[in-house]
mmCIF file of C-alpha atoms in Angstrom:
data_model
loop_
_atom_site.group_PDB
_atom_site.id
_atom_site.type_symbol
_atom_site.label_atom_id
_atom_site.label_comp_id
_atom_site.label_asym_id
_atom_site.label_seq_id
_atom_site.Cartn_x
_atom_site.Cartn_y
_atom_site.Cartn_z
ATOM 1 C CA MET A 22 122.915 86.198 92.600
ATOM 2 C CA ASN A 23 119.533 85.072 92.123
ATOM 3 C CA GLU A 24 119.247 84.045 95.234
ATOM 4 C CA ASN A 25 120.688 86.761 97.226
ATOM 5 C CA LEU A 26 118.857 89.412 95.159
ATOM 6 C CA PHE A 27 115.716 88.226 97.076
ATOM 7 C CA ALA A 28 116.502 87.507 100.244
ATOM 8 C CA SER A 29 115.894 90.539 101.845
ATOM 9 C CA PHE A 30 112.265 89.941 100.622
ATOM 10 C CA ILE A 31 111.570 86.741 102.255
ATOM 11 C CA ALA A 32 109.614 86.831 105.568
ATOM 12 C CA PRO A 33 111.863 86.622 108.316
ATOM 13 C CA THR A 34 111.401 83.405 110.750
ATOM 14 C CA ILE A 35 112.250 82.072 114.075
ATOM 15 C CA LEU A 36 112.240 78.899 114.397
ATOM 16 C CA GLY A 37 109.582 78.239 111.576
ATOM 17 C CA LEU A 38 107.274 80.922 113.433
ATOM 18 C CA PRO A 39 106.242 84.118 111.462
ATOM 19 C CA ALA A 40 108.387 86.980 113.017
ATOM 20 C CA ALA A 41 106.876 89.496 110.363
ATOM 21 C CA VAL A 42 104.225 89.405 113.081
ATOM 22 C CA LEU A 43 106.494 91.275 115.449
ATOM 23 C CA ILE A 44 107.871 93.293 112.986
ATOM 24 C CA ILE A 45 104.598 94.809 111.926
ATOM 25 C CA LEU A 46 104.105 95.308 115.331
ATOM 26 C CA LEU A 47 106.578 97.961 115.616
ATOM 27 C CA PRO A 48 105.284 100.744 114.555
ATOM 28 C CA PRO A 49 102.199 100.898 116.872
ATOM 29 C CA LEU A 50 105.548 101.407 119.867
ATOM 30 C CA LEU A 51 106.981 104.536 117.868
ATOM 31 C CA ILE A 52 103.181 106.478 118.046
ATOM 32 C CA PRO A 53 102.405 106.564 122.030
ATOM 33 C CA THR A 54 99.041 108.108 122.744
ATOM 34 C CA SER A 55 98.519 110.063 125.319
ATOM 35 C CA LYS A 56 95.693 111.303 127.515
ATOM 36 C CA TYR A 57 97.204 115.512 128.684
ATOM 37 C CA LEU A 58 96.682 118.197 126.257
ATOM 38 C CA ILE A 59 100.017 119.351 125.928
ATOM 39 C CA ASN A 60 102.805 116.470 125.335
ATOM 40 C CA ASN A 61 105.895 115.772 124.871
ATOM 41 C CA ARG A 62 107.638 116.757 121.690
ATOM 42 C CA LEU A 63 106.877 113.407 119.746
ATOM 43 C CA ILE A 64 103.537 112.977 120.705
ATOM 44 C CA ALA A 65 103.334 116.950 119.628
ATOM 45 C CA THR A 66 104.735 116.318 115.956
ATOM 46 C CA GLN A 67 102.765 113.460 115.727
ATOM 47 C CA GLN A 68 99.589 114.872 116.720
ATOM 48 C CA TRP A 69 100.005 117.531 114.487
ATOM 49 C CA LEU A 70 100.945 115.306 110.887
ATOM 50 C CA ILE A 71 97.895 113.505 111.697
ATOM 51 C CA GLN A 72 95.631 116.834 111.939
ATOM 52 C CA LEU A 73 97.011 118.038 108.602
ATOM 53 C CA THR A 74 96.419 114.856 106.869
ATOM 54 C CA SER A 75 93.049 114.524 108.349
ATOM 55 C CA LYS A 76 92.109 117.783 107.593
ATOM 56 C CA GLN A 77 93.351 117.390 104.069
ATOM 57 C CA MET A 78 91.977 114.253 103.596
ATOM 58 C CA MET A 79 88.421 114.245 104.912
ATOM 59 C CA THR A 80 87.105 117.274 103.952
ATOM 60 C CA MET A 81 85.839 115.767 100.767
ATOM 61 C CA HIS A 82 83.350 113.312 102.634
ATOM 62 C CA ASN A 83 79.798 113.707 103.854
ATOM 63 C CA ALA A 84 78.492 112.286 107.144
ATOM 64 C CA LYS A 85 78.510 109.179 106.357
ATOM 65 C CA GLY A 86 82.015 109.025 104.833
ATOM 66 C CA ARG A 87 83.493 110.593 107.481
ATOM 67 C CA THR A 88 82.706 107.974 110.268
ATOM 68 C CA TRP A 89 85.689 105.820 108.364
ATOM 69 C CA SER A 90 88.106 108.773 109.473
ATOM 70 C CA LEU A 91 89.876 106.529 111.993
ATOM 71 C CA MET A 92 90.361 103.616 109.493
ATOM 72 C CA LEU A 93 91.235 106.005 107.127
ATOM 73 C CA MET A 94 94.192 107.608 109.253
ATOM 74 C CA SER A 95 95.314 104.951 110.815
ATOM 75 C CA LEU A 96 95.480 103.210 107.000
ATOM 76 C CA ILE A 97 97.890 105.957 106.296
ATOM 77 C CA ILE A 98 99.774 106.022 108.727
ATOM 78 C CA PHE A 99 100.648 102.529 108.966
ATOM 79 C CA ILE A 100 101.623 101.995 105.328
ATOM 80 C CA ALA A 101 103.861 105.703 105.715
ATOM 81 C CA THR A 102 106.127 104.524 109.248
ATOM 82 C CA THR A 103 106.315 100.784 107.625
ATOM 83 C CA ASN A 104 107.192 102.298 104.520
ATOM 84 C CA LEU A 105 110.075 104.314 105.811
ATOM 85 C CA LEU A 106 111.198 102.218 108.262
ATOM 86 C CA GLY A 107 111.868 99.764 105.149
ATOM 87 C CA LEU A 108 114.200 102.551 104.235
ATOM 88 C CA LEU A 109 116.703 101.417 107.178
ATOM 89 C CA PRO A 110 119.397 98.894 106.327
ATOM 90 C CA HIS A 111 118.801 95.670 106.919
ATOM 91 C CA SER A 112 115.087 96.371 107.650
ATOM 92 C CA PHE A 113 112.153 93.787 106.658
ATOM 93 C CA THR A 114 109.132 95.829 104.613
ATOM 94 C CA PRO A 115 105.859 93.817 105.384
ATOM 95 C CA THR A 116 104.170 95.699 102.806
ATOM 96 C CA THR A 117 107.053 93.838 100.057
ATOM 97 C CA GLN A 118 104.493 90.861 100.865
ATOM 98 C CA LEU A 119 101.824 90.845 98.383
ATOM 99 C CA SER A 120 99.839 89.025 101.145
ATOM 100 C CA MET A 121 99.662 91.810 103.719
ATOM 101 C CA ASN A 122 98.432 94.327 100.677
ATOM 102 C CA LEU A 123 95.686 92.198 99.466
ATOM 103 C CA ALA A 124 94.775 91.694 103.272
ATOM 104 C CA MET A 125 94.531 95.653 103.613
ATOM 105 C CA ALA A 126 92.985 96.728 100.033
ATOM 106 C CA ILE A 127 90.107 93.608 99.709
ATOM 107 C CA PRO A 128 88.193 94.254 102.827
ATOM 108 C CA LEU A 129 88.500 98.045 102.593
ATOM 109 C CA TRP A 130 87.330 97.932 98.975
ATOM 110 C CA ALA A 131 84.453 95.597 99.817
ATOM 111 C CA GLY A 132 83.578 97.767 102.478
ATOM 112 C CA ALA A 133 83.054 100.750 100.637
ATOM 113 C CA VAL A 134 81.642 99.284 97.698
ATOM 114 C CA THR A 135 79.131 96.910 99.850
ATOM 115 C CA SER A 136 78.453 99.631 101.350
ATOM 116 C CA GLY A 137 77.066 101.927 98.518
ATOM 117 C CA PHE A 138 75.326 99.051 97.074
ATOM 118 C CA ARG A 139 73.483 98.609 100.432
ATOM 119 C CA SER A 140 72.272 102.383 100.861
ATOM 120 C CA LYS A 141 72.508 103.494 97.489
ATOM 121 C CA THR A 142 71.712 100.813 94.857
ATOM 122 C CA LYS A 143 70.800 102.533 91.887
ATOM 123 C CA ASN A 144 73.564 105.145 92.163
ATOM 124 C CA ALA A 145 75.862 102.435 92.399
ATOM 125 C CA LEU A 146 74.681 100.495 90.009
ATOM 126 C CA ALA A 147 74.443 104.075 87.496
ATOM 127 C CA HIS A 148 78.057 104.451 88.110
ATOM 128 C CA LEU A 149 78.412 101.210 85.604
ATOM 129 C CA LEU A 150 77.656 103.370 82.740
ATOM 130 C CA PRO A 151 78.894 106.392 82.201
ATOM 131 C CA GLN A 152 77.256 109.166 80.738
ATOM 132 C CA GLY A 153 76.386 109.755 77.327
ATOM 133 C CA THR A 154 77.351 106.420 75.476
ATOM 134 C CA PRO A 155 75.996 105.387 72.402
ATOM 135 C CA THR A 156 73.283 102.926 72.518
ATOM 136 C CA PRO A 157 74.754 100.073 70.556
ATOM 137 C CA LEU A 158 77.935 100.244 73.017
ATOM 138 C CA ILE A 159 76.088 99.760 76.247
ATOM 139 C CA PRO A 160 76.129 95.999 76.595
ATOM 140 C CA MET A 161 80.188 95.824 76.350
ATOM 141 C CA LEU A 162 80.565 98.914 78.281
ATOM 142 C CA VAL A 163 79.046 97.824 81.359
ATOM 143 C CA ILE A 164 80.672 94.579 80.906
ATOM 144 C CA ILE A 165 84.241 96.989 80.497
ATOM 145 C CA GLU A 166 82.950 98.921 83.757
ATOM 146 C CA THR A 167 81.986 95.771 85.569
ATOM 147 C CA ILE A 168 85.750 94.446 85.075
ATOM 148 C CA SER A 169 87.521 97.758 86.222
ATOM 149 C CA LEU A 170 85.374 97.416 89.600
ATOM 150 C CA LEU A 171 85.888 94.430 90.492
ATOM 151 C CA ILE A 172 89.850 94.593 89.557
ATOM 152 C CA GLN A 173 90.135 97.873 91.791
ATOM 153 C CA PRO A 174 91.612 95.709 94.855
ATOM 154 C CA MET A 175 93.944 93.727 93.209
ATOM 155 C CA ALA A 176 95.001 97.015 92.071
ATOM 156 C CA LEU A 177 95.611 98.980 95.068
ATOM 157 C CA ALA A 178 97.466 95.589 96.349
ATOM 158 C CA VAL A 179 99.852 95.172 93.358
ATOM 159 C CA ARG A 180 100.556 98.668 92.294
ATOM 160 C CA LEU A 181 101.914 99.120 96.744
ATOM 161 C CA THR A 182 103.464 95.584 96.370
ATOM 162 C CA ALA A 183 105.540 96.234 93.280
ATOM 163 C CA ASN A 184 106.413 99.968 93.969
ATOM 164 C CA ILE A 185 107.976 99.679 96.844
ATOM 165 C CA THR A 186 109.865 96.042 96.166
ATOM 166 C CA ALA A 187 110.887 97.515 92.784
ATOM 167 C CA GLY A 188 112.210 100.599 94.873
ATOM 168 C CA HIS A 189 113.994 98.047 97.395
ATOM 169 C CA LEU A 190 115.515 96.135 94.451
ATOM 170 C CA LEU A 191 116.929 98.990 92.330
ATOM 171 C CA MET A 192 118.710 99.703 95.574
ATOM 172 C CA HIS A 193 120.454 96.521 96.422
ATOM 173 C CA LEU A 194 121.441 96.354 92.360
ATOM 174 C CA ILE A 195 122.912 100.309 92.178
ATOM 175 C CA GLY A 196 124.521 99.577 96.052
ATOM 176 C CA SER A 197 125.910 96.503 95.066
ATOM 177 C CA ALA A 198 126.731 97.651 91.701
ATOM 178 C CA THR A 199 128.724 100.541 93.297
ATOM 179 C CA LEU A 200 130.621 97.964 95.574
ATOM 180 C CA ALA A 201 131.637 96.179 92.776
ATOM 181 C CA MET A 202 133.098 98.874 90.752
ATOM 182 C CA SER A 203 134.931 100.596 93.938
ATOM 183 C CA THR A 204 137.747 97.920 93.620
ATOM 184 C CA THR A 205 138.912 98.554 89.536
ATOM 185 C CA ASN A 206 137.171 102.064 88.313
ATOM 186 C CA LEU A 207 136.732 104.497 91.547
ATOM 187 C CA PRO A 208 135.665 107.566 89.480
ATOM 188 C CA SER A 209 132.583 105.744 88.425
ATOM 189 C CA ALA A 210 131.841 104.137 91.785
ATOM 190 C CA LEU A 211 131.502 107.615 92.747
ATOM 191 C CA ILE A 212 128.996 108.632 89.970
ATOM 192 C CA ILE A 213 127.096 105.386 90.850
ATOM 193 C CA PHE A 214 127.189 106.550 94.563
ATOM 194 C CA THR A 215 125.678 109.648 93.514
ATOM 195 C CA VAL A 216 123.060 107.930 92.065
ATOM 196 C CA LEU A 217 122.726 105.944 94.901
ATOM 197 C CA ILE A 218 121.817 108.977 96.553
ATOM 198 C CA LEU A 219 119.278 110.283 94.621
ATOM 199 C CA LEU A 220 117.503 107.279 94.454
ATOM 200 C CA THR A 221 117.544 107.149 98.592
ATOM 201 C CA MET A 222 115.559 110.347 97.950
ATOM 202 C CA LEU A 223 113.352 109.383 95.283
ATOM 203 C CA GLU A 224 112.611 106.514 98.207
ATOM 204 C CA ILE A 225 111.819 108.923 100.745
ATOM 205 C CA ALA A 226 109.456 110.235 98.327
ATOM 206 C CA VAL A 227 107.886 107.096 97.055
ATOM 207 C CA ALA A 228 107.641 105.681 100.484
ATOM 208 C CA LEU A 229 104.862 108.332 101.098
ATOM 209 C CA ILE A 230 103.513 109.109 98.318
ATOM 210 C CA GLN A 231 102.526 105.554 97.989
ATOM 211 C CA ALA A 232 100.757 104.960 101.428
ATOM 212 C CA TYR A 233 99.163 108.781 100.594
ATOM 213 C CA VAL A 234 97.794 106.935 97.297
ATOM 214 C CA PHE A 235 96.629 104.247 98.462
ATOM 215 C CA THR A 236 94.788 106.088 101.731
ATOM 216 C CA LEU A 237 93.270 108.351 98.800
ATOM 217 C CA LEU A 238 91.699 105.681 96.213
ATOM 218 C CA VAL A 239 90.207 104.325 99.219
ATOM 219 C CA SER A 240 88.666 107.332 100.355
ATOM 220 C CA LEU A 241 87.335 107.958 96.557
ATOM 221 C CA TYR A 242 85.710 104.522 96.177
ATOM 222 C CA LEU A 243 84.230 105.554 99.652
ATOM 223 C CA HIS A 244 82.963 108.753 98.216
ATOM 224 C CA GLU A 245 81.557 107.617 95.779
ATOM 225 C CA ASN A 246 79.757 104.952 97.136
ATOM 226 C CA THR A 247 77.973 106.938 100.593
ATOM 227 C CA MET B 23 107.387 87.302 150.443
ATOM 228 C CA ALA B 24 106.005 89.269 147.602
ATOM 229 C CA ASN B 25 104.574 92.954 148.258
ATOM 230 C CA TYR B 26 102.819 94.664 145.848
ATOM 231 C CA SER B 27 103.735 98.638 145.092
ATOM 232 C CA VAL B 28 102.874 101.419 142.951
ATOM 233 C CA GLY B 29 105.280 101.722 140.472
ATOM 234 C CA ILE B 30 105.768 105.011 138.343
ATOM 235 C CA PHE B 31 104.870 104.262 134.865
ATOM 236 C CA SER B 32 102.718 105.901 132.497
ATOM 237 C CA HIS B 33 99.740 106.013 135.046
ATOM 238 C CA SER B 34 99.450 105.476 138.738
ATOM 239 C CA SER B 35 97.066 102.863 138.541
ATOM 240 C CA VAL B 36 99.661 99.663 137.037
ATOM 241 C CA SER B 37 100.794 97.819 140.540
ATOM 242 C CA VAL B 38 103.844 95.503 140.134
ATOM 243 C CA PRO B 39 104.636 92.685 142.617
ATOM 244 C CA VAL B 40 107.968 93.647 144.210
ATOM 245 C CA LYS B 41 110.051 90.397 144.408
ATOM 246 C CA ASP B 42 112.553 90.167 147.438
ATOM 247 C CA LYS B 43 115.466 92.574 145.835
ATOM 248 C CA LYS B 44 116.279 93.957 142.688
ATOM 249 C CA LEU B 45 119.136 92.849 140.351
ATOM 250 C CA LEU B 46 121.632 94.667 141.692
ATOM 251 C CA GLU B 47 120.943 94.195 145.295
ATOM 252 C CA VAL B 48 121.078 90.097 144.466
ATOM 253 C CA LYS B 49 124.706 88.627 145.701
ATOM 254 C CA LEU B 50 126.151 86.350 142.888
ATOM 255 C CA GLY B 51 125.807 83.548 144.335
ATOM 256 C CA GLU B 52 121.959 84.166 145.000
ATOM 257 C CA LEU B 53 121.494 84.787 140.997
ATOM 258 C CA PRO B 54 120.024 81.448 139.960
ATOM 259 C CA SER B 55 117.456 81.564 142.844
ATOM 260 C CA TRP B 56 116.324 85.118 142.085
ATOM 261 C CA ILE B 57 115.730 84.045 138.566
ATOM 262 C CA LEU B 58 113.535 80.914 139.639
ATOM 263 C CA MET B 59 111.388 83.385 141.784
ATOM 264 C CA ARG B 60 110.519 85.784 138.637
ATOM 265 C CA ASP B 61 107.211 85.607 137.381
ATOM 266 C CA PHE B 62 107.749 83.999 133.705
ATOM 267 C CA SER B 63 103.973 83.330 133.245
ATOM 268 C CA PRO B 64 102.380 84.956 130.312
ATOM 269 C CA SER B 65 100.828 88.135 132.374
ATOM 270 C CA GLY B 66 104.257 88.571 134.162
ATOM 271 C CA ILE B 67 106.445 88.611 130.460
ATOM 272 C CA PHE B 68 103.770 91.153 129.178
ATOM 273 C CA GLY B 69 104.636 93.303 132.747
ATOM 274 C CA ALA B 70 107.925 93.234 132.164
ATOM 275 C CA PHE B 71 108.353 94.255 128.876
ATOM 276 C CA GLN B 72 105.067 97.471 129.476
ATOM 277 C CA ARG B 73 107.871 98.115 132.720
ATOM 278 C CA GLY B 74 111.088 98.492 130.407
ATOM 279 C CA TYR B 75 108.773 100.254 127.371
ATOM 280 C CA TYR B 76 107.973 102.717 130.236
ATOM 281 C CA ARG B 77 111.107 103.259 131.646
ATOM 282 C CA TYR B 78 112.930 103.994 128.184
ATOM 283 C CA TYR B 79 109.599 106.228 127.253
ATOM 284 C CA ASN B 80 109.926 108.296 130.738
ATOM 285 C CA LYS B 81 113.645 108.413 130.407
ATOM 286 C CA TYR B 82 114.217 109.899 126.790
ATOM 287 C CA ILE B 83 111.037 111.011 125.371
ATOM 288 C CA ASN B 84 108.421 111.893 127.907
ATOM 289 C CA VAL B 85 110.728 114.818 129.229
ATOM 290 C CA LYS B 86 110.341 118.530 128.841
ATOM 291 C CA LYS B 87 112.835 118.819 125.870
ATOM 292 C CA GLY B 88 112.690 115.524 124.665
ATOM 293 C CA SER B 89 115.576 115.376 121.938
ATOM 294 C CA ILE B 90 115.737 113.269 118.090
ATOM 295 C CA SER B 91 118.050 110.631 119.984
ATOM 296 C CA GLY B 92 115.296 109.324 121.785
ATOM 297 C CA ILE B 93 114.047 107.542 119.125
ATOM 298 C CA THR B 94 117.043 107.018 116.968
ATOM 299 C CA MET B 95 117.838 105.160 119.950
ATOM 300 C CA VAL B 96 115.299 102.817 119.020
ATOM 301 C CA LEU B 97 115.472 102.981 115.212
ATOM 302 C CA ALA B 98 119.373 101.764 115.480
ATOM 303 C CA CYS B 99 118.434 99.173 117.625
ATOM 304 C CA TYR B 100 116.255 97.763 115.255
ATOM 305 C CA VAL B 101 118.790 98.465 112.406
ATOM 306 C CA LEU B 102 120.884 95.739 114.414
ATOM 307 C CA PHE B 103 118.083 93.135 115.223
ATOM 308 C CA SER B 104 117.496 92.720 111.523
ATOM 309 C CA TYR B 105 121.131 92.499 110.919
ATOM 310 C CA SER B 106 121.219 89.761 113.221
ATOM 311 C CA PHE B 107 118.516 88.396 111.823
ATOM 312 C CA SER B 108 119.851 88.798 108.374
ATOM 313 C CA TYR B 109 123.228 87.037 108.962
ATOM 314 C CA LYS B 110 122.611 84.139 107.780
ATOM 315 C CA HIS B 111 121.926 85.491 104.137
ATOM 316 C CA LEU B 112 124.527 87.969 104.128
ATOM 317 C CA LYS B 113 127.029 85.879 105.518
ATOM 318 C CA HIS B 114 127.899 84.618 101.788
ATOM 319 C CA GLU B 115 128.287 87.844 100.365
ATOM 320 C CA ARG B 116 131.598 88.737 102.466
ATOM 321 C CA LEU B 117 134.576 89.365 100.234
ATOM 322 C CA ARG B 118 136.297 85.857 100.959
ATOM 323 C CA LYS B 119 138.221 83.603 98.928
ATOM 324 C CA TYR B 120 136.480 80.601 100.803
ATOM 325 C CA HIS B 121 132.812 81.269 102.074
#
């Protein structure tokens, strides 16, 4: 049971080569580009969604922050499509791997903070001390604020990994519980099946929300630093 | 014997070398030699994938009234592909007396 539970999170390999790379390359195939003004339905739907999201997300930034809009839009599209594709049966979700989320979170956070320190050094350092603190508390508070700044990329990565992994694990467990109960006690199996349906709807929401949260936080770090 | 022709893909500047015959016109006895004549270099394989992608895309998605089945077929194939990948772990979970 223990080995089976986490077997779906093993990165798939073909003869030792990582096939996870191929699976990560699947979402771009589902999002075509076009050079025409009027497109087929798939591209039109996707363009409408992307315009909606980008307007929602990039209005709060100044001109320097808006140079990041391509990065943030591709980030949210990638995370949302990868999470949603992971809800299909038997599929592998790359965002359950902590390595991948760290690889996404650390460069983005480091870029935002470094550009903040380079361009507006005094402002960036002033963020380390909240306004109106009593004087004796200042050294301790600076240390605490520094730690909370340094922990931001880890929190970003671990948040995404833990949410998606926990959701998939819960669905596995409840699904296998339904199967096990279906032979002995059918009414309770139906109740558990209802729980599974509700959980699936939650997972769809979580998939989208996690993408949104990740991108929103990165853009927040950007806003402070531009 | 290779002559180049412009195929109808996403844009007209993609050209594809047309070998002797298409697959459906090859006689069964000539099949091994036809397979050996195909281009198996990396760019050839990439060209094959590109042609396959645009063939599917232009038939099912890039049409005036594309339906949801265009992308649903892709997702169904993805599910089957992932199932075949994880069959090795799944076969231990069957309801059999002896595994």
